[in-house]
mmCIF file of C-alpha atoms in Angstrom:
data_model
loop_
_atom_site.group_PDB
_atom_site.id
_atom_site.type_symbol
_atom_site.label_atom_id
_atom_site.label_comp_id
_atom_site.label_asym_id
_atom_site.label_seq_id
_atom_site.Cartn_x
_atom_site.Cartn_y
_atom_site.Cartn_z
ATOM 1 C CA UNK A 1 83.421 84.393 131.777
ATOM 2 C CA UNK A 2 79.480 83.641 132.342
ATOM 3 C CA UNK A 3 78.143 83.491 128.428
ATOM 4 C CA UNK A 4 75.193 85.707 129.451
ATOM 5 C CA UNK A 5 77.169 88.287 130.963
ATOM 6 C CA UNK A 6 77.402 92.064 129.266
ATOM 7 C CA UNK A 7 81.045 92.827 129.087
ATOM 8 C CA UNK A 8 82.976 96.125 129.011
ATOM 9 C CA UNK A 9 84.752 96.597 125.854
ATOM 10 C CA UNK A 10 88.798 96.803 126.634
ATOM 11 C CA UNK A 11 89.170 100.621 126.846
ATOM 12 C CA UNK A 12 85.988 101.499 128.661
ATOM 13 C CA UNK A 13 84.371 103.031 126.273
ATOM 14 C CA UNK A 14 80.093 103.865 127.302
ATOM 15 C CA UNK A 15 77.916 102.079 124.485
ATOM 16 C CA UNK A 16 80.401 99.521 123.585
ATOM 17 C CA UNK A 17 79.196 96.735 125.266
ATOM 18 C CA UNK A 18 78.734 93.314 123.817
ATOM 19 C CA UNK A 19 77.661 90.044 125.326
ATOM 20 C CA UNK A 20 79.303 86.673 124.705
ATOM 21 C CA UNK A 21 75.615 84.212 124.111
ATOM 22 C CA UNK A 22 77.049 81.077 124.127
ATOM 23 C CA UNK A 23 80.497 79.056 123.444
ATOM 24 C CA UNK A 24 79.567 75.824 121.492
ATOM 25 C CA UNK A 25 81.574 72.554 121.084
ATOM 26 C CA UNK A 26 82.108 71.782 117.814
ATOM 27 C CA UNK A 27 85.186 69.518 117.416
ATOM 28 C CA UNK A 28 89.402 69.724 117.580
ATOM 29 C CA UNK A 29 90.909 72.855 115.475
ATOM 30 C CA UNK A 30 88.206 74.433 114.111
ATOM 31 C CA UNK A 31 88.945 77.138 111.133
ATOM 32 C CA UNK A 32 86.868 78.753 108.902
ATOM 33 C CA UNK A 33 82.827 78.870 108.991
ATOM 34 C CA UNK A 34 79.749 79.029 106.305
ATOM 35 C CA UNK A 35 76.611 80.178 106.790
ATOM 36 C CA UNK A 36 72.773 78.757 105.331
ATOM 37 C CA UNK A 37 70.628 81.928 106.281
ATOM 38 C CA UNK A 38 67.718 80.119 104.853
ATOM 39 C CA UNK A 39 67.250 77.189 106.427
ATOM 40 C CA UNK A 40 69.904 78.812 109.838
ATOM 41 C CA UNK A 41 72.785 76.794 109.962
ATOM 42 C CA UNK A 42 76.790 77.222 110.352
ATOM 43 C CA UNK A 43 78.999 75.062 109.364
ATOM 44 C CA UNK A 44 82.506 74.885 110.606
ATOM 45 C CA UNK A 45 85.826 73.089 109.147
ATOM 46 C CA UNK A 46 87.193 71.272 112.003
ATOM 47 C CA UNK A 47 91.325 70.864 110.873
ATOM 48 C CA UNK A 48 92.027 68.698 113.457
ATOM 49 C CA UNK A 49 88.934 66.120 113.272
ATOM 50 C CA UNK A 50 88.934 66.067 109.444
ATOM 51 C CA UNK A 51 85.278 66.601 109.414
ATOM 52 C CA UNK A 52 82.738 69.605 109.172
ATOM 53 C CA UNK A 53 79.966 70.078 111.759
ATOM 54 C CA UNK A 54 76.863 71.900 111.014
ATOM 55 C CA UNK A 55 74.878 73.702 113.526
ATOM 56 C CA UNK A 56 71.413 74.742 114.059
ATOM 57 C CA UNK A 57 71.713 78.629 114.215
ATOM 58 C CA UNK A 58 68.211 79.392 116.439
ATOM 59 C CA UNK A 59 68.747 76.144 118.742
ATOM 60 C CA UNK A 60 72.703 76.551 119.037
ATOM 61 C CA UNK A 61 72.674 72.231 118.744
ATOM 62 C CA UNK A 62 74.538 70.160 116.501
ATOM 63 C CA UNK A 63 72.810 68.335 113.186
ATOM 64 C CA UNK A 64 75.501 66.556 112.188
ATOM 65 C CA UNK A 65 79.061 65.543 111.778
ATOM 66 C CA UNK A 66 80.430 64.369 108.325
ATOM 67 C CA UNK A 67 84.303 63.398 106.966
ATOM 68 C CA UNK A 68 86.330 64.973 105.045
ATOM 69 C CA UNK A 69 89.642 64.539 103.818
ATOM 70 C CA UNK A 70 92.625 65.404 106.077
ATOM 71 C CA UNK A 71 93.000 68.884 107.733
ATOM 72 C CA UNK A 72 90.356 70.785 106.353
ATOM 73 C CA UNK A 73 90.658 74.490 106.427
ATOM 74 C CA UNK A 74 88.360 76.660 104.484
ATOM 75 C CA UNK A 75 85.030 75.910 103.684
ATOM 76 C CA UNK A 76 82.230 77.564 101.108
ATOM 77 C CA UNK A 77 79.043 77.251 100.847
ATOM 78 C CA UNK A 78 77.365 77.366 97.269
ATOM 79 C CA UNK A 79 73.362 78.272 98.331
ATOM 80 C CA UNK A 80 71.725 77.267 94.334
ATOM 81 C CA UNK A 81 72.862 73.535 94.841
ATOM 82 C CA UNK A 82 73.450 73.371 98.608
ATOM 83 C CA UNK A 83 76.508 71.808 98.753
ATOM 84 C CA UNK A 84 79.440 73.062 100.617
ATOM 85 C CA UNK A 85 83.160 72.680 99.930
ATOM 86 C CA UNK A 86 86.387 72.232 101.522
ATOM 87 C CA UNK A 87 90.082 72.463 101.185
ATOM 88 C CA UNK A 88 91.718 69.950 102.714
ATOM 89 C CA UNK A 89 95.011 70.894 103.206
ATOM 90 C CA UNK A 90 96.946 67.234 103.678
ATOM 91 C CA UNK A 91 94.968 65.001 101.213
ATOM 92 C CA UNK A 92 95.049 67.793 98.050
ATOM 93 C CA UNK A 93 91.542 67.545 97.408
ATOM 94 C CA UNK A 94 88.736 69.667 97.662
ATOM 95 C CA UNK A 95 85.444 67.647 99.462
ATOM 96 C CA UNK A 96 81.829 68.263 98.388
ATOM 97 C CA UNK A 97 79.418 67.525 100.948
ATOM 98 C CA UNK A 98 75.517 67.714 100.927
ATOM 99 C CA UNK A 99 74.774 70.751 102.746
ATOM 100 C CA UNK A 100 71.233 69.260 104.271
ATOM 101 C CA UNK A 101 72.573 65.492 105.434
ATOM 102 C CA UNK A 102 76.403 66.095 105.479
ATOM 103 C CA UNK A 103 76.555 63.029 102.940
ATOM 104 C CA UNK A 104 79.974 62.625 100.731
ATOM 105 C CA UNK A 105 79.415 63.814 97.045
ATOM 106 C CA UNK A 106 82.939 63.553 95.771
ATOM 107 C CA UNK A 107 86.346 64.613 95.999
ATOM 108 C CA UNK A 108 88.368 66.754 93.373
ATOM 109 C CA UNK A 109 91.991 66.899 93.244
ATOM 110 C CA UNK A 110 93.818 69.643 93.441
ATOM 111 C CA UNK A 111 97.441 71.569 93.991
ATOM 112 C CA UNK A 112 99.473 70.337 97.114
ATOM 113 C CA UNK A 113 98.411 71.500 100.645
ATOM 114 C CA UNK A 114 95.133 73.674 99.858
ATOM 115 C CA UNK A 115 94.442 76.177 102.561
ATOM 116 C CA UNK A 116 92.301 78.727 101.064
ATOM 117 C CA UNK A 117 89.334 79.291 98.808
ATOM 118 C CA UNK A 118 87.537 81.940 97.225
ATOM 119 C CA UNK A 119 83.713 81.511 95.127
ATOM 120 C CA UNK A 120 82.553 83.451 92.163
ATOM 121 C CA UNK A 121 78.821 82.653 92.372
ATOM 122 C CA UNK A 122 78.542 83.869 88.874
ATOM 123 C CA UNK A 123 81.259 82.075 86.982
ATOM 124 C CA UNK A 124 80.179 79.220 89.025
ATOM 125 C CA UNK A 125 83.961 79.192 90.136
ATOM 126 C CA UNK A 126 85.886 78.507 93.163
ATOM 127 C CA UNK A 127 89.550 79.149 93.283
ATOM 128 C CA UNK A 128 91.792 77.367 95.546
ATOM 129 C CA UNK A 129 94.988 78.275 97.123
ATOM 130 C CA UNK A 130 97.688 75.325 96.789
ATOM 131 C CA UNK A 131 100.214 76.503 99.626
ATOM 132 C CA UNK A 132 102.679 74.251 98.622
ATOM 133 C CA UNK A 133 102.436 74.257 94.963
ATOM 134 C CA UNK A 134 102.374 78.130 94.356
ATOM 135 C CA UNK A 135 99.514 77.932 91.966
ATOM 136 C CA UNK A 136 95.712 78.350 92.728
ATOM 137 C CA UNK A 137 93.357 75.618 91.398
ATOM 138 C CA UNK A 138 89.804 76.967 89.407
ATOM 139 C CA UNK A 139 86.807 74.106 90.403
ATOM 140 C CA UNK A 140 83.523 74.112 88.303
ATOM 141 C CA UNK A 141 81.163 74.918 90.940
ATOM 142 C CA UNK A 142 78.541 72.598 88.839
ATOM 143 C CA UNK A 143 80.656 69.973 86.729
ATOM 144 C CA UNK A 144 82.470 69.228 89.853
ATOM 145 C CA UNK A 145 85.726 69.030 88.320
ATOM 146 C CA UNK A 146 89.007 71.306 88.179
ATOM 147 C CA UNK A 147 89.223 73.287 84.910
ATOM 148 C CA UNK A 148 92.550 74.867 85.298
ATOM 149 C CA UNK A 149 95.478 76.739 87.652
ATOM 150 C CA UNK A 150 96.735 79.845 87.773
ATOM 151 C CA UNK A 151 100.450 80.404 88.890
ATOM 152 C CA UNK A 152 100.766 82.173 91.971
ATOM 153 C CA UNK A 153 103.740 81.944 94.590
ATOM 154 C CA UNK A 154 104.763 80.151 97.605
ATOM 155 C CA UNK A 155 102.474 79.498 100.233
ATOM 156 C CA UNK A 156 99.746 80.379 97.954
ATOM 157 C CA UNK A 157 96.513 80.253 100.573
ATOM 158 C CA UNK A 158 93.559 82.535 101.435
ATOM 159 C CA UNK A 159 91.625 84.355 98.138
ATOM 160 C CA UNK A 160 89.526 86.700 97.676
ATOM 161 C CA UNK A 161 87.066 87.808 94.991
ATOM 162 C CA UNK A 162 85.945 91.510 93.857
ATOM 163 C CA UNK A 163 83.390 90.610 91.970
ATOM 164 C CA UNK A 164 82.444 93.832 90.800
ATOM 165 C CA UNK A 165 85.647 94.026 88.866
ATOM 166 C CA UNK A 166 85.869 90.281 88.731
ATOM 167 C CA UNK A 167 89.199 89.917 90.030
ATOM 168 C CA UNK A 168 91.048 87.821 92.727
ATOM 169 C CA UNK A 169 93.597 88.208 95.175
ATOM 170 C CA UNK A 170 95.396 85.176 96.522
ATOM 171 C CA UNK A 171 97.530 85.297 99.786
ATOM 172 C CA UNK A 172 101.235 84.178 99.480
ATOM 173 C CA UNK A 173 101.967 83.959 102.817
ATOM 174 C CA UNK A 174 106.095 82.878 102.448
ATOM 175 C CA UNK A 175 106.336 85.829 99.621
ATOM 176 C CA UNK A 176 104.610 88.443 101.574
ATOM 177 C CA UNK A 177 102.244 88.878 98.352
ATOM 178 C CA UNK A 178 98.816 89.018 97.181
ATOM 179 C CA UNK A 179 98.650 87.512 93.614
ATOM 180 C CA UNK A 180 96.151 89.414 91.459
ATOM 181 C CA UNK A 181 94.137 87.185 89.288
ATOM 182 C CA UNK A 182 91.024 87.331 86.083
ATOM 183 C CA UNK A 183 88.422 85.236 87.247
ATOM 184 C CA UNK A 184 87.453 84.642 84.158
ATOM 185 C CA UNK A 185 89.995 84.662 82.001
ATOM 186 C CA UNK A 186 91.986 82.824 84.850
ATOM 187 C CA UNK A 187 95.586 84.938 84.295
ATOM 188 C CA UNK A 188 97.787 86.656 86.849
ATOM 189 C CA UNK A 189 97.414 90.194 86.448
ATOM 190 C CA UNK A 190 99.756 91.362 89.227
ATOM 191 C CA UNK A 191 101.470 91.554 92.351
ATOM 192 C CA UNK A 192 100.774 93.549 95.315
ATOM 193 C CA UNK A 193 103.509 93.229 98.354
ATOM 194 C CA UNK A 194 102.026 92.637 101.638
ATOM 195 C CA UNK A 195 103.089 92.421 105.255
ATOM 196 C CA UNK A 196 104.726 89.337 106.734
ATOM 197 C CA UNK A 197 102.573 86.257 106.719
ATOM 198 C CA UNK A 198 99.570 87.153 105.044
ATOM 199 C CA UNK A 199 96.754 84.771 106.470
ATOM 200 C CA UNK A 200 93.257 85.879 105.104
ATOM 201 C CA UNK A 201 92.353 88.493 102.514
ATOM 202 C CA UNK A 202 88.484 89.812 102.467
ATOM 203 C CA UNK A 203 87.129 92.156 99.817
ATOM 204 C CA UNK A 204 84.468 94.341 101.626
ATOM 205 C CA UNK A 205 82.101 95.913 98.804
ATOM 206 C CA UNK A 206 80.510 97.819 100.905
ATOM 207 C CA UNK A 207 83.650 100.275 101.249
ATOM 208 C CA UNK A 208 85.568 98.893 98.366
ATOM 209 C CA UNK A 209 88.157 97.731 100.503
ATOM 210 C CA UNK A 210 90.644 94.928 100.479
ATOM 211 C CA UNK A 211 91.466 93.455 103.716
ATOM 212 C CA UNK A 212 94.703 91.883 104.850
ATOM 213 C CA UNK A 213 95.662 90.161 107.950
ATOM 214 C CA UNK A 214 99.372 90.122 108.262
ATOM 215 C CA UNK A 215 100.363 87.560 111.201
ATOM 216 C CA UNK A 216 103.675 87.942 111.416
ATOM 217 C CA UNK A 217 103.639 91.776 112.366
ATOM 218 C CA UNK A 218 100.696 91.774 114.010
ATOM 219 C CA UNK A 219 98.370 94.113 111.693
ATOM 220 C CA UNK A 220 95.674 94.879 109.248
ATOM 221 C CA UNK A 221 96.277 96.366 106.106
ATOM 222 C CA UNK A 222 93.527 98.075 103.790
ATOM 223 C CA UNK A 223 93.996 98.106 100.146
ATOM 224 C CA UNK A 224 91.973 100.192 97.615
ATOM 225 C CA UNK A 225 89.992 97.624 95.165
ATOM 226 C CA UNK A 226 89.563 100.323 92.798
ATOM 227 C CA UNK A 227 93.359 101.306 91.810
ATOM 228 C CA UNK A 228 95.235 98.507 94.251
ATOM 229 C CA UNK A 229 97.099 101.541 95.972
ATOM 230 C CA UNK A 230 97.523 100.432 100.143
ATOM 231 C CA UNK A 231 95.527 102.770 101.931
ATOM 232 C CA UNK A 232 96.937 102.146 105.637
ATOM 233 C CA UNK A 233 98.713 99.578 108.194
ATOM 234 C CA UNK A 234 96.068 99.137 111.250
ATOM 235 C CA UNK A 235 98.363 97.509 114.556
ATOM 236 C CA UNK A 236 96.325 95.139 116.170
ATOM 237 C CA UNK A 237 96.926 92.009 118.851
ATOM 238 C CA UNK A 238 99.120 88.777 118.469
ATOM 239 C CA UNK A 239 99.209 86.995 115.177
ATOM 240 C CA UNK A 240 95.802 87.733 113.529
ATOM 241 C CA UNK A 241 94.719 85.213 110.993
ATOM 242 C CA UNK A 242 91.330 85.288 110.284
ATOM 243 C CA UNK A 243 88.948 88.522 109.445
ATOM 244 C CA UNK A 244 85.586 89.444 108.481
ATOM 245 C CA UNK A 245 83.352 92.549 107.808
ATOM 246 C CA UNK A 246 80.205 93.396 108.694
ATOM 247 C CA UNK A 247 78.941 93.577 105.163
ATOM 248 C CA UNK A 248 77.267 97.593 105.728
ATOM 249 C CA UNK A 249 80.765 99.031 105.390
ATOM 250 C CA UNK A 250 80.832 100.032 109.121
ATOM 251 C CA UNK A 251 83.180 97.110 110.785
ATOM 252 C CA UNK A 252 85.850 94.342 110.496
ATOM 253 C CA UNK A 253 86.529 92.024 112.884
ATOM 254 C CA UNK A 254 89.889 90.448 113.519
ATOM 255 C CA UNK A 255 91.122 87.060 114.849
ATOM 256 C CA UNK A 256 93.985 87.635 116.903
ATOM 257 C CA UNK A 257 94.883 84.141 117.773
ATOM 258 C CA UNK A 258 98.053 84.939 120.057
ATOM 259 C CA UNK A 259 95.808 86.877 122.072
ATOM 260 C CA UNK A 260 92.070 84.954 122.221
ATOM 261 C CA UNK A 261 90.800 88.178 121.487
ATOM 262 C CA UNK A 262 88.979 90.079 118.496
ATOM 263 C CA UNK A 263 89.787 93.513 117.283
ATOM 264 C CA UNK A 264 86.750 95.492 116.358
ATOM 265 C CA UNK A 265 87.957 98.104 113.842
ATOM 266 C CA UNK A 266 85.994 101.118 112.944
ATOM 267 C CA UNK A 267 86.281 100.712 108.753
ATOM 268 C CA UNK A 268 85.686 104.446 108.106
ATOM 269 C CA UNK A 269 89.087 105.536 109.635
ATOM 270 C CA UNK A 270 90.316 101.713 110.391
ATOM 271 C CA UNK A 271 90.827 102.717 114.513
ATOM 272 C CA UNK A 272 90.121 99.969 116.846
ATOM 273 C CA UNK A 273 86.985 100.852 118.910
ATOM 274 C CA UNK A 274 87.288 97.397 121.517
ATOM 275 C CA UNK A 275 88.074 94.221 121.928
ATOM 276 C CA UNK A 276 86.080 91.009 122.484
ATOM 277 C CA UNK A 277 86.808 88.063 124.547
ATOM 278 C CA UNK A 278 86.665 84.396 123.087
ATOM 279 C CA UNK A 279 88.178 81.469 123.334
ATOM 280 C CA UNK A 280 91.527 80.150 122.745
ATOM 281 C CA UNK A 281 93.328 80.670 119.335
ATOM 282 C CA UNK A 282 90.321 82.251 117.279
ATOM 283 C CA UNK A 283 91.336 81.071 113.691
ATOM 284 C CA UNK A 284 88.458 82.595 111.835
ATOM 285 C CA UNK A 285 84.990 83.896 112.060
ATOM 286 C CA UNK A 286 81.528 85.175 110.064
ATOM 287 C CA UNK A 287 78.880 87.227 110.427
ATOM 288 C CA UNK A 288 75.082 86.420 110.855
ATOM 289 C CA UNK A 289 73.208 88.591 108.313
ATOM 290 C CA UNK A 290 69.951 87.794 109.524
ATOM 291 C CA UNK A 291 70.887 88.592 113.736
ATOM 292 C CA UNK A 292 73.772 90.609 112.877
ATOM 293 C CA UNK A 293 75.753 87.613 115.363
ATOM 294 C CA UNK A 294 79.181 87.207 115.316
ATOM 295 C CA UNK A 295 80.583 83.743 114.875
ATOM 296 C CA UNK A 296 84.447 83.365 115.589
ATOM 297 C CA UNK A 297 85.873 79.545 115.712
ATOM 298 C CA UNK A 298 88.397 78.914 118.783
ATOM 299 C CA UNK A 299 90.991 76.255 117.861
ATOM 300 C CA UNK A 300 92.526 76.120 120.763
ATOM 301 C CA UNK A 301 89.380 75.754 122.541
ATOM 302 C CA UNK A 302 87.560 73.454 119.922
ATOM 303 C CA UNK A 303 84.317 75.702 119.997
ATOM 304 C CA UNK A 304 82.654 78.488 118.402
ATOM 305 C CA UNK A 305 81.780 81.796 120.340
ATOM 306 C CA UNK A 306 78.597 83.486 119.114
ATOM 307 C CA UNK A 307 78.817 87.228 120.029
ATOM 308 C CA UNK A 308 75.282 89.236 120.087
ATOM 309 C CA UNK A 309 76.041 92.286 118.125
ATOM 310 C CA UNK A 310 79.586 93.337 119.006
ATOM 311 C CA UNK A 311 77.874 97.075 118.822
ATOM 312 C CA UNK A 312 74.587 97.388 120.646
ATOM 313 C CA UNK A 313 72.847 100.784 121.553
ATOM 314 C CA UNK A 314 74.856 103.808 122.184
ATOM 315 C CA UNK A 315 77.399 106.088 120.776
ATOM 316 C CA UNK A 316 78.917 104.914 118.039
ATOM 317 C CA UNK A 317 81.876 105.652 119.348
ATOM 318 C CA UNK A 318 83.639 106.003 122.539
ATOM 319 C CA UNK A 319 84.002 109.317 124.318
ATOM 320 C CA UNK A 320 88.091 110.705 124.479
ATOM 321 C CA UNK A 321 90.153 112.997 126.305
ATOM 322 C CA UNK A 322 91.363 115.780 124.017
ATOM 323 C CA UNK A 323 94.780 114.776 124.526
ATOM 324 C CA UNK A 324 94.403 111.757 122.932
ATOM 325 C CA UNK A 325 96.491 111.430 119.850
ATOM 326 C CA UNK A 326 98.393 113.778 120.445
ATOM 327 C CA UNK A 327 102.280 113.927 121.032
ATOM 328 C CA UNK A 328 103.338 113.521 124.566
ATOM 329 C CA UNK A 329 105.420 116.913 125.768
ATOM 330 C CA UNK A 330 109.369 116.013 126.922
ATOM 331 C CA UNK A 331 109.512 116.359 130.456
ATOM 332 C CA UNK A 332 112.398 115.039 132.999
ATOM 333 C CA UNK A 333 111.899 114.106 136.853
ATOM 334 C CA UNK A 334 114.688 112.750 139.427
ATOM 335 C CA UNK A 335 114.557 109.095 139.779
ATOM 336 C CA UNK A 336 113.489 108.090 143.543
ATOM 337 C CA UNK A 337 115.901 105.552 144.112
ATOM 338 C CA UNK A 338 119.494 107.338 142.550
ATOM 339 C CA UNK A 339 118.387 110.945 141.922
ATOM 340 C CA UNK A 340 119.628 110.432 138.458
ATOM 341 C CA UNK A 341 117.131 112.784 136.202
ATOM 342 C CA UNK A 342 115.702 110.709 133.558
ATOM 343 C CA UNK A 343 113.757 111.936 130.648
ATOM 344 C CA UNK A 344 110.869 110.577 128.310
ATOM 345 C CA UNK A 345 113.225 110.758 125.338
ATOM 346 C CA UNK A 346 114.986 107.470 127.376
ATOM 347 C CA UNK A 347 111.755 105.374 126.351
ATOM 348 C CA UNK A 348 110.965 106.782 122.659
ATOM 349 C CA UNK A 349 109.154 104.683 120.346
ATOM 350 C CA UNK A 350 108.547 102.174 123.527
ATOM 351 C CA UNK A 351 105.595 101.221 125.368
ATOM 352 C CA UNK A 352 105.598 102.645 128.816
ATOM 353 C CA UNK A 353 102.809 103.140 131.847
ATOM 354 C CA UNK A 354 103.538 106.387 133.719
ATOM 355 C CA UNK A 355 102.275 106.240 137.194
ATOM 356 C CA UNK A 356 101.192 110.066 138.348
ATOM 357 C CA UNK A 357 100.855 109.725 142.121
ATOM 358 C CA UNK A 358 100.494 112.620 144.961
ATOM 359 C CA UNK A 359 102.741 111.374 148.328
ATOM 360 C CA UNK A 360 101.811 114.226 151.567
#
């Protein structure tokens, strides 16, 4: 695929065009990815190199490298003191790293094998998944130091924050749960049961959603913030793991790593408008809010894919056929090759192509 190259969106939709800007090296097994809008840099974990790279957003070059501990998955970045932080996942500590230079500041200890985090800018908190441990660790933002954990259960990992309730959720991903959570009193409040494999959980304020990607069964699920109630089950491609939203309430974007592809989903009625093209096994990915860019990290491919607005000028949404949605009528035809009639209810609740064809 030729970077510069406008490409068709995967059911032919007019207007839903995107183009693919640039695929960028960035090291082995990259995962999650901050963003600096003020002074335009990303910054991507990189699992597999134990290090974070930080890249110039305007320039699409690399300013530097840094260490980290061992397998580093998410990352946050904390804008009032410029520092980002990571979970890494086989050392049980969470790095701090000078956002500007990349330089070392210290590492905290934490719950075994931490895969997720989640920031409250204004309890100066970030929460941290311990997969292993079942609990999530609570880091002073400022002190630099854990302050307590909250039980969760097994495979405790990805977390996210409403903060206009102040709550969390925590992905179990072996106990198909979310753990509900105070972030500030730092108590369990609750249990909501999830799909199979829970990977990453995003609260979208913009529709007061909850977002969950399930990776085992291959789908989305959207949970009300306001009363916890599951709205829907979206179906999307192989073993999503990673999600964002577009932060005006009109899109979320899924990583479907089995597939190297990423599900655009229309958040008003949670249909999938296209699909974009990346690289191999997108793991996670962010959205410019200064360009409106989409950044998705390939770890199979050890890059990241920048995406120039995944929705540029047209209809908002693709034109249909009336029958579209709707039931397809029983009908039965003579198999060519035995004469056998065979019937649509023979392929029920499968997926089929039927071939319509004229022979003179």
């Amino acid at each position: 695929m030729d970077p510069g190259e406008p490409m068709a969106d995967a059911f032919g939709g007019p207007g839903l065009l995107h183009r693919v800007l640039t695929h960028l090296p960035v090291g082995m097994g990259p995962e999650a990815i901050a963003i600096d809008t003020r002074r335009r840099r990303a910054f991507v974990a990189c699992a597999r190199s134990d290090a974070v790279t930080a890249l110039d957003l305007e320039r699409h070059t690399t300013i530097w490298q840094a260490p980290v501990g061992r397998e580093p998955i998410p990352i946050i970045f904390d804008a009032p003191t410029e520092r980002l932080f990571t979970a890494d996942a086989r050392s049980d500590t969470v790095t701090v790293l000078d956002a500007r230079t990349g330089e070392r500041l210290t590492q905290i200890p934490v719950g075994a094998y931490p895969a997720g985090l989640g920031y409250h800018p204004g309890l100066r908190r970030i929460f941290c998944g311990d997969t292993a441990a079942s609990t999530i660790s609570v880091v002073d933002v400022d002190r630099l130091m854990p302050v307590r954990t909250i039980p969760a259960e097994l495979g405790a990992g990805s977390i996210a924050i409403d903060l206009r309730r102040g709550r969390g959720y925590c992905a179990n991903f072996m106990a198909a749960s979310l753990t509900v959570f105070d972030a500030a009193a730092l108590r369990p409040l609750g249990r909501i049961g999830v799909g199979r494999g829970p990977c990453k959980v995003v609260a979208d304020p913009a529709t007061d959603q909850l977002y969950v990607a399930n990776s085992l069964e291959n789908m989305v699920m959207r949970i009300s913030l306001a009363d916890g109630r599951i709205r829907d089950r979206i179906p999307v491609e192989r073993a999503p793991v990673g999600l964002t939203t577009s932060g005006d309430g009109r899109h979320v974007y899924v990583c479907n790593r089995g597939a190297g592809t990423i599900s655009v989903l229309d958040a008003r009625d949670g249909s999938e408008t296209h699909r974009i093209a990346v690289g191999r096994g997108p793991g996670d990915c962010a959205v410019d809010p200064v360009t409106g860019r989409l950044l998705v990290s390939n770890a199979g491919s050890g890059t990241l894919t920048v995406v120039d607005r995944p929705w540029l000028a047209g209809p908002e949404r693709p034109a249909t056929h009336p029958a579209v949605g709707r039931r397809l009528p029983d009908f039965a035809l003579p198999d060519l090759h035995t004469g056998r009639i065979r019937t649509t209810r023979e392929w029920a609740e499968k997926k089929y192509v039927i071939n319509f064809f004229a022979s003179w």
